[in-house]
mmCIF file with all atom_site columns, C-alpha atoms in Angstrom:
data_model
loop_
_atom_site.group_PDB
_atom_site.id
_atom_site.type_symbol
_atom_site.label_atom_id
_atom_site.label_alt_id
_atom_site.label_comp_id
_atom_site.label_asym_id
_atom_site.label_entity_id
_atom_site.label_seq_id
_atom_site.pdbx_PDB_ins_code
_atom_site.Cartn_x
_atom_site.Cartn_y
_atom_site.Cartn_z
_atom_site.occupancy
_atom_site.B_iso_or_equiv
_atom_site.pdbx_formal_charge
_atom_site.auth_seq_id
_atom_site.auth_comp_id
_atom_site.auth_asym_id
_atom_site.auth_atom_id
_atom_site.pdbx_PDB_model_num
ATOM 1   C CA . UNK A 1 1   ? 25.924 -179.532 -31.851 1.00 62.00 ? 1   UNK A CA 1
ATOM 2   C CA . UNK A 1 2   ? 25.639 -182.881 -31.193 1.00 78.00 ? 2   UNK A CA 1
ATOM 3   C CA . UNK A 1 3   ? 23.668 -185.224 -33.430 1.00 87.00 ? 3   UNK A CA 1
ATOM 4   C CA . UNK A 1 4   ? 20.859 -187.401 -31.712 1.00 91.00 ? 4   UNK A CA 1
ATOM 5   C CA . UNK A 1 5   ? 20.248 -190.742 -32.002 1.00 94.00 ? 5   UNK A CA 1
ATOM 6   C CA . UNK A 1 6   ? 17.088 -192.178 -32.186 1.00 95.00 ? 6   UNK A CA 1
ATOM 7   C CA . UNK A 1 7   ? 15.761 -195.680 -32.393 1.00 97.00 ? 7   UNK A CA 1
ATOM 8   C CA . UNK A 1 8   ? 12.298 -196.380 -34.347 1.00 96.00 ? 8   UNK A CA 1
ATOM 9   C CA . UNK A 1 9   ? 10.943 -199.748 -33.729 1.00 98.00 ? 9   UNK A CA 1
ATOM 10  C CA . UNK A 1 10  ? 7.862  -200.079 -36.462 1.00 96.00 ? 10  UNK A CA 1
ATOM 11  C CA . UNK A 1 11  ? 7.169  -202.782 -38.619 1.00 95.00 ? 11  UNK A CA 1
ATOM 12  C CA . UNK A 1 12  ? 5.078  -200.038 -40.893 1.00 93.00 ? 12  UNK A CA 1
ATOM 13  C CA . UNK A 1 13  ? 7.117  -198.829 -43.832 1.00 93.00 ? 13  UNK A CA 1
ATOM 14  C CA . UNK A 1 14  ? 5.266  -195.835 -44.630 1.00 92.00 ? 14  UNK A CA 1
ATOM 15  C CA . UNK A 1 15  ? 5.275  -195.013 -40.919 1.00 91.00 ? 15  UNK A CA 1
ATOM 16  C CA . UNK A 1 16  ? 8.776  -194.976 -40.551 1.00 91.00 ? 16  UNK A CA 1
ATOM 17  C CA . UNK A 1 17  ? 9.642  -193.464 -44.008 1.00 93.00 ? 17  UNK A CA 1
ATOM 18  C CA . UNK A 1 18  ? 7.715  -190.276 -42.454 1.00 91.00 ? 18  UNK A CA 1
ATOM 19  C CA . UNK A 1 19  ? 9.426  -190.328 -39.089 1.00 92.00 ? 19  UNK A CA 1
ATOM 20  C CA . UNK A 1 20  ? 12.591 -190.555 -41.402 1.00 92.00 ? 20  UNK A CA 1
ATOM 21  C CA . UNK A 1 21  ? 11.571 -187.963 -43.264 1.00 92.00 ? 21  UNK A CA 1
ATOM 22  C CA . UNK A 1 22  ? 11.090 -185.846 -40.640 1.00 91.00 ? 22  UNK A CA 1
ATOM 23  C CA . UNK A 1 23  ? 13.946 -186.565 -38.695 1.00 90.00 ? 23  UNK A CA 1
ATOM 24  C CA . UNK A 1 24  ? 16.104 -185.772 -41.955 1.00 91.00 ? 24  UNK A CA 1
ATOM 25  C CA . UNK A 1 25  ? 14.363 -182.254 -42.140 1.00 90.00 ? 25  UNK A CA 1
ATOM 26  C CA . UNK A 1 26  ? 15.532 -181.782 -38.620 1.00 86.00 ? 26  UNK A CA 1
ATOM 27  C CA . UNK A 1 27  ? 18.564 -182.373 -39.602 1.00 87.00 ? 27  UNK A CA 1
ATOM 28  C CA . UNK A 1 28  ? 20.471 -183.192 -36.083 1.00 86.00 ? 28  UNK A CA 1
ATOM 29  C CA . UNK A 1 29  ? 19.466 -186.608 -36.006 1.00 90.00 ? 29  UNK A CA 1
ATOM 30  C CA . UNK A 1 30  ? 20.999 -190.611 -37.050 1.00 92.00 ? 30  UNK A CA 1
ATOM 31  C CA . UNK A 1 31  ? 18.343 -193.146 -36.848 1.00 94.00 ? 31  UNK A CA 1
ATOM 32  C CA . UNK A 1 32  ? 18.306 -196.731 -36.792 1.00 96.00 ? 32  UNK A CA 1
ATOM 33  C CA . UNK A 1 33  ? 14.927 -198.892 -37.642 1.00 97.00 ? 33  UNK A CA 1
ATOM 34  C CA . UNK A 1 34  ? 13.895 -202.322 -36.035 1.00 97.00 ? 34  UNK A CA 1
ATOM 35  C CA . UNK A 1 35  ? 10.612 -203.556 -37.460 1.00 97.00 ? 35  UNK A CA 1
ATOM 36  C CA . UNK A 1 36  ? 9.941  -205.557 -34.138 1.00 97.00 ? 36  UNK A CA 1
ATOM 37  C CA . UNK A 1 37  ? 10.637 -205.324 -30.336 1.00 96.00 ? 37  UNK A CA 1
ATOM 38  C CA . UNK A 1 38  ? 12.837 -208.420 -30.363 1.00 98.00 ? 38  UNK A CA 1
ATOM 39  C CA . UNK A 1 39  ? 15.228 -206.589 -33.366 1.00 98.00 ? 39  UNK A CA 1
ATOM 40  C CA . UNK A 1 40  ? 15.265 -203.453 -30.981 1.00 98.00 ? 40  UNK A CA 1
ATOM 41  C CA . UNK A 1 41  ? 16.440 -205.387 -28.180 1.00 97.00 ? 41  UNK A CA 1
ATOM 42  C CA . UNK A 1 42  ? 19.302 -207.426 -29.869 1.00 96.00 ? 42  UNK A CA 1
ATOM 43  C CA . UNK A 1 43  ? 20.185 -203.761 -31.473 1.00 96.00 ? 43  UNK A CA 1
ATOM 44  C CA . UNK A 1 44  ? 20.282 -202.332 -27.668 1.00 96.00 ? 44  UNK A CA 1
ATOM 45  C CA . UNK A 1 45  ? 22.444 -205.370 -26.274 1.00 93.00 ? 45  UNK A CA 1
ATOM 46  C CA . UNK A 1 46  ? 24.611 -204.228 -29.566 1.00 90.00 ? 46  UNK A CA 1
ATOM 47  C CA . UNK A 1 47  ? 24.709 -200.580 -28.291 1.00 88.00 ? 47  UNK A CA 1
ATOM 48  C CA . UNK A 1 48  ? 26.688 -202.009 -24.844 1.00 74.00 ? 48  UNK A CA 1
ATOM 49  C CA . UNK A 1 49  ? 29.546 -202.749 -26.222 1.00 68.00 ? 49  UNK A CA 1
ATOM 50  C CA . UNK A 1 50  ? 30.246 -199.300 -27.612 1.00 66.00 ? 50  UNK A CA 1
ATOM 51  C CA . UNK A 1 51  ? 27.855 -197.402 -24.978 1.00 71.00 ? 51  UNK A CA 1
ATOM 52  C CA . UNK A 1 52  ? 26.050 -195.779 -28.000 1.00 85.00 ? 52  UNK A CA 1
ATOM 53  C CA . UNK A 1 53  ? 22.944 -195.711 -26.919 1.00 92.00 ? 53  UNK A CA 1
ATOM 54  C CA . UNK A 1 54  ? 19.613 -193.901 -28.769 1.00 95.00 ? 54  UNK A CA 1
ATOM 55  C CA . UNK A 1 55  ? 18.280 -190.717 -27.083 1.00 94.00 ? 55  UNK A CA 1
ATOM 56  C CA . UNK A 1 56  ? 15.246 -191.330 -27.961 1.00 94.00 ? 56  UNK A CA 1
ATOM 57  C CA . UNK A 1 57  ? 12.890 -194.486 -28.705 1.00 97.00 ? 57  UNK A CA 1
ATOM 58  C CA . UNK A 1 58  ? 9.536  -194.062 -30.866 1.00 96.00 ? 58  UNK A CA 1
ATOM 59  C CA . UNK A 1 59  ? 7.779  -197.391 -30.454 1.00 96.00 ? 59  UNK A CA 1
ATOM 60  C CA . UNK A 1 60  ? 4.690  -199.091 -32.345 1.00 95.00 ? 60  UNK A CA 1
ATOM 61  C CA . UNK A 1 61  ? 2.595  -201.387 -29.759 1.00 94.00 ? 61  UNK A CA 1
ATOM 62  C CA . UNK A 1 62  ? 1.393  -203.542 -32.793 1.00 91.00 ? 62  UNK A CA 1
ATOM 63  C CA . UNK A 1 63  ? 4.006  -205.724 -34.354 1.00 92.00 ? 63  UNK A CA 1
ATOM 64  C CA . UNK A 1 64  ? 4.541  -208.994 -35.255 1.00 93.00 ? 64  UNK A CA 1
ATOM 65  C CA . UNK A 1 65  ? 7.377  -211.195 -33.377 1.00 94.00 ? 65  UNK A CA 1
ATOM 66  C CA . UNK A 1 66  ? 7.250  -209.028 -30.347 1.00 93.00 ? 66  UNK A CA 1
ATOM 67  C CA . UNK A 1 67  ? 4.842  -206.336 -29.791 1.00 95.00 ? 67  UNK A CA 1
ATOM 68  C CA . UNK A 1 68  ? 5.689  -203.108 -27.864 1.00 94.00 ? 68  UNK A CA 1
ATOM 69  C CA . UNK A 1 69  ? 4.152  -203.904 -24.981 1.00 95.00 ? 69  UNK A CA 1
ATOM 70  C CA . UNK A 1 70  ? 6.417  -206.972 -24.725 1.00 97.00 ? 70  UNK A CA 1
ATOM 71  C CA . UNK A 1 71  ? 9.268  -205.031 -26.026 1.00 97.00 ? 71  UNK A CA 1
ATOM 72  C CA . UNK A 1 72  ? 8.267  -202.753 -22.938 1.00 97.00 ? 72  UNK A CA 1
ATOM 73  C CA . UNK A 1 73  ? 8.267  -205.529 -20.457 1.00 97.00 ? 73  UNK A CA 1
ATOM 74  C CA . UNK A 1 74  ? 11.891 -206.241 -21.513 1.00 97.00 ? 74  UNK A CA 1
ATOM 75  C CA . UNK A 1 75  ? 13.244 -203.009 -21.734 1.00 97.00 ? 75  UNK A CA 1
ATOM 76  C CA . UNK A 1 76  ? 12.486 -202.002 -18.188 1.00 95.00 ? 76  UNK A CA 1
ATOM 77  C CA . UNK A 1 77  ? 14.359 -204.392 -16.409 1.00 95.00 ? 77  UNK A CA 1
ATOM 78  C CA . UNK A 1 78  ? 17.397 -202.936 -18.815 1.00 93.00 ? 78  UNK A CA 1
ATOM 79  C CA . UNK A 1 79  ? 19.580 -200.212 -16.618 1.00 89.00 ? 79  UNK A CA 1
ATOM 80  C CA . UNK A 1 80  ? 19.630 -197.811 -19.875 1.00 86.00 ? 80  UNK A CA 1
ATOM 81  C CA . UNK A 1 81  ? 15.598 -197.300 -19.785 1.00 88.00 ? 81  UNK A CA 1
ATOM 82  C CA . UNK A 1 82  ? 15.901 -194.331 -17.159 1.00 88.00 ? 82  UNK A CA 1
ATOM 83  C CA . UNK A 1 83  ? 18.280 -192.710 -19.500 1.00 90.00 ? 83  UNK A CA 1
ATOM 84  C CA . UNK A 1 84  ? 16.607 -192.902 -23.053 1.00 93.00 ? 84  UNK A CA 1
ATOM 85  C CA . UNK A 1 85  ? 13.357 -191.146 -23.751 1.00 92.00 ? 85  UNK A CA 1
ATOM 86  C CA . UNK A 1 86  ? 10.519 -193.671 -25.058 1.00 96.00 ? 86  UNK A CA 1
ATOM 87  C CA . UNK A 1 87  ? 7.300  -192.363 -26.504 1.00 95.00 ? 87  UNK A CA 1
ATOM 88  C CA . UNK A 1 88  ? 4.678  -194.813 -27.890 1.00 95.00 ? 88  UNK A CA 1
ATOM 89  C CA . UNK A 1 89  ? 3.824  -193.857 -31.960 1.00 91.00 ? 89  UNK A CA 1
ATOM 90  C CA . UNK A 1 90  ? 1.223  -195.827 -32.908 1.00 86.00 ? 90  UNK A CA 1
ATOM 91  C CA . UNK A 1 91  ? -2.457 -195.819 -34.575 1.00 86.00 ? 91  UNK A CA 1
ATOM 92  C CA . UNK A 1 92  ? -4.152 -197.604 -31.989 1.00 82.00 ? 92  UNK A CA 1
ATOM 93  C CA . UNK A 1 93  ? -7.177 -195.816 -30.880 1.00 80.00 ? 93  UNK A CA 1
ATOM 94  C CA . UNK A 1 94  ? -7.657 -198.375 -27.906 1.00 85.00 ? 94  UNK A CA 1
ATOM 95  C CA . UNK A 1 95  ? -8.239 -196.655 -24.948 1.00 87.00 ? 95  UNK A CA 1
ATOM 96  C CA . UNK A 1 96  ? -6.834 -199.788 -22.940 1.00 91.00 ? 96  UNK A CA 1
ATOM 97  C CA . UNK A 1 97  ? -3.734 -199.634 -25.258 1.00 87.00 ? 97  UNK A CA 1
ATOM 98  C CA . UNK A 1 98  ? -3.219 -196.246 -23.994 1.00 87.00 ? 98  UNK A CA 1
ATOM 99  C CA . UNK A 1 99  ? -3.781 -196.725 -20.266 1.00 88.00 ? 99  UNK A CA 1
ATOM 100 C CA . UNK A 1 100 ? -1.406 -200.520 -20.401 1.00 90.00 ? 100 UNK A CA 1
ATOM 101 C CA . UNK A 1 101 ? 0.888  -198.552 -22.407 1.00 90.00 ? 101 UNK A CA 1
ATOM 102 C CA . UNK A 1 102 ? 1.002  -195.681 -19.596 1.00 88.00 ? 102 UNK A CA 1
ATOM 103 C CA . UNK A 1 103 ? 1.709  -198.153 -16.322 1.00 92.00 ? 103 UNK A CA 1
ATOM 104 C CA . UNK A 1 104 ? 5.666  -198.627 -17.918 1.00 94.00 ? 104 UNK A CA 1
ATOM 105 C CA . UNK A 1 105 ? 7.706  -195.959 -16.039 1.00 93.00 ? 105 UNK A CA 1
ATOM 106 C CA . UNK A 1 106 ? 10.043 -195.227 -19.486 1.00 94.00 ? 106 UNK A CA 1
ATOM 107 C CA . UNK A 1 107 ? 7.304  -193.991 -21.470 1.00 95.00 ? 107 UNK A CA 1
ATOM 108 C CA . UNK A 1 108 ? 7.515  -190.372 -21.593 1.00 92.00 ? 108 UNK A CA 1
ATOM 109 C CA . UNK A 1 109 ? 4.706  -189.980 -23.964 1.00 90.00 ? 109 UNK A CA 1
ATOM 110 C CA . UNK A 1 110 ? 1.923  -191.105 -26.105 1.00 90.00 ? 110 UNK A CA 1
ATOM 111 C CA . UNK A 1 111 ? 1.637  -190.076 -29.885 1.00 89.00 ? 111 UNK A CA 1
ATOM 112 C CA . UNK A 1 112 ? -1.504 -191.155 -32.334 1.00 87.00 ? 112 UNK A CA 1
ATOM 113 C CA . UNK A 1 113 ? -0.181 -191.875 -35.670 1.00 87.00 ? 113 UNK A CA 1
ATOM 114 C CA . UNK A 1 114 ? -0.073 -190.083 -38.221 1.00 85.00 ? 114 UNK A CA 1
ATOM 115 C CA . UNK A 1 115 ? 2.988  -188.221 -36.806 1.00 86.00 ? 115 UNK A CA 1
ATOM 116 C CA . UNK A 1 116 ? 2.991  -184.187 -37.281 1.00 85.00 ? 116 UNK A CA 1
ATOM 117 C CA . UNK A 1 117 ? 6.272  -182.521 -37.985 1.00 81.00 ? 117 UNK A CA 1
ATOM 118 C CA . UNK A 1 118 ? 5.822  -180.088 -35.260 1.00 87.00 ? 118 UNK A CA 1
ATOM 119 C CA . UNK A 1 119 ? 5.385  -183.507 -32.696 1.00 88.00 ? 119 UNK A CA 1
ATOM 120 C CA . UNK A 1 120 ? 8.382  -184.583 -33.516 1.00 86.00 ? 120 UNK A CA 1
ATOM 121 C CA . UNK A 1 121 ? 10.430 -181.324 -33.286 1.00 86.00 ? 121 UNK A CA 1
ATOM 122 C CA . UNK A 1 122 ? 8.617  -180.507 -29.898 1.00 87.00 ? 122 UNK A CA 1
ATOM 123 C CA . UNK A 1 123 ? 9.534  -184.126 -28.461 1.00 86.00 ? 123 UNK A CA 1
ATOM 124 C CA . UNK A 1 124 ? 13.499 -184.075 -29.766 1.00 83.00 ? 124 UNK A CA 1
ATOM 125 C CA . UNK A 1 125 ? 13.766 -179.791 -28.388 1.00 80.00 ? 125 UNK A CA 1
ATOM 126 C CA . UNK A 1 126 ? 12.798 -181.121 -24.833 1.00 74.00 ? 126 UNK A CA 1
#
């Protein structure tokens, strides 16, 4: 079985030590973490030259450098966004975060932190 790849872009260490966690208990997973949108990008220009791209993107919206929704912005104009899939993770209980964060054609879903294991299993089965 192949192992996934999966890109978490958080600046939140105890956010992404649970997603790691997680992900470990899976089992059939590598992850990488950026801890803001400008990071991920560089790391995606990075993943051209060997065309080893993520499968899947979890994304915070809040984070300092570049946020998510700039991150966003940037990361639809890239030819690789109809292939990987996104899903906002983040504990913004914004409504508008939610609905801004739903007009970008790459995200495939919207999860409210705190993360469940069975979230995270349903999202990387699909």
């Amino acid at each position: 079985m192949k192992r996934l790849r999966v890109l978490l872009i958080d600046d939140e260490f105890i956010s992404n030590l649970i997603v790691r966690r997680y992900l470990d208990i899976l089992g059939n997973a590598d992850y990488v973490v950026q801890t803001n949108g400008k990071e991920a990008l560089n790391y995606l220009n990075q993943c051209k030259v060997n065309s080893e791209f993520p499968d899947f993107i979890f994304l915070d919206l809040r984070m300092p450098i570049m946020d998510g929704f700039e991150f966003l912005e940037h990361y639809e104009k890239m030819a690789i966004a109809k292939d990987i899939k996104l899903h906002v993770l983040t504990s913004s209980l914004n409504q508008d975060d939610l609905n801004r964060a739903r007009k970008f054609k790459s995200v495939s879903g919207y999860i409210q932190k705190p993360l469940k294991p069975n979230q995270l299993a349903e999202i990387i089965e699909q």
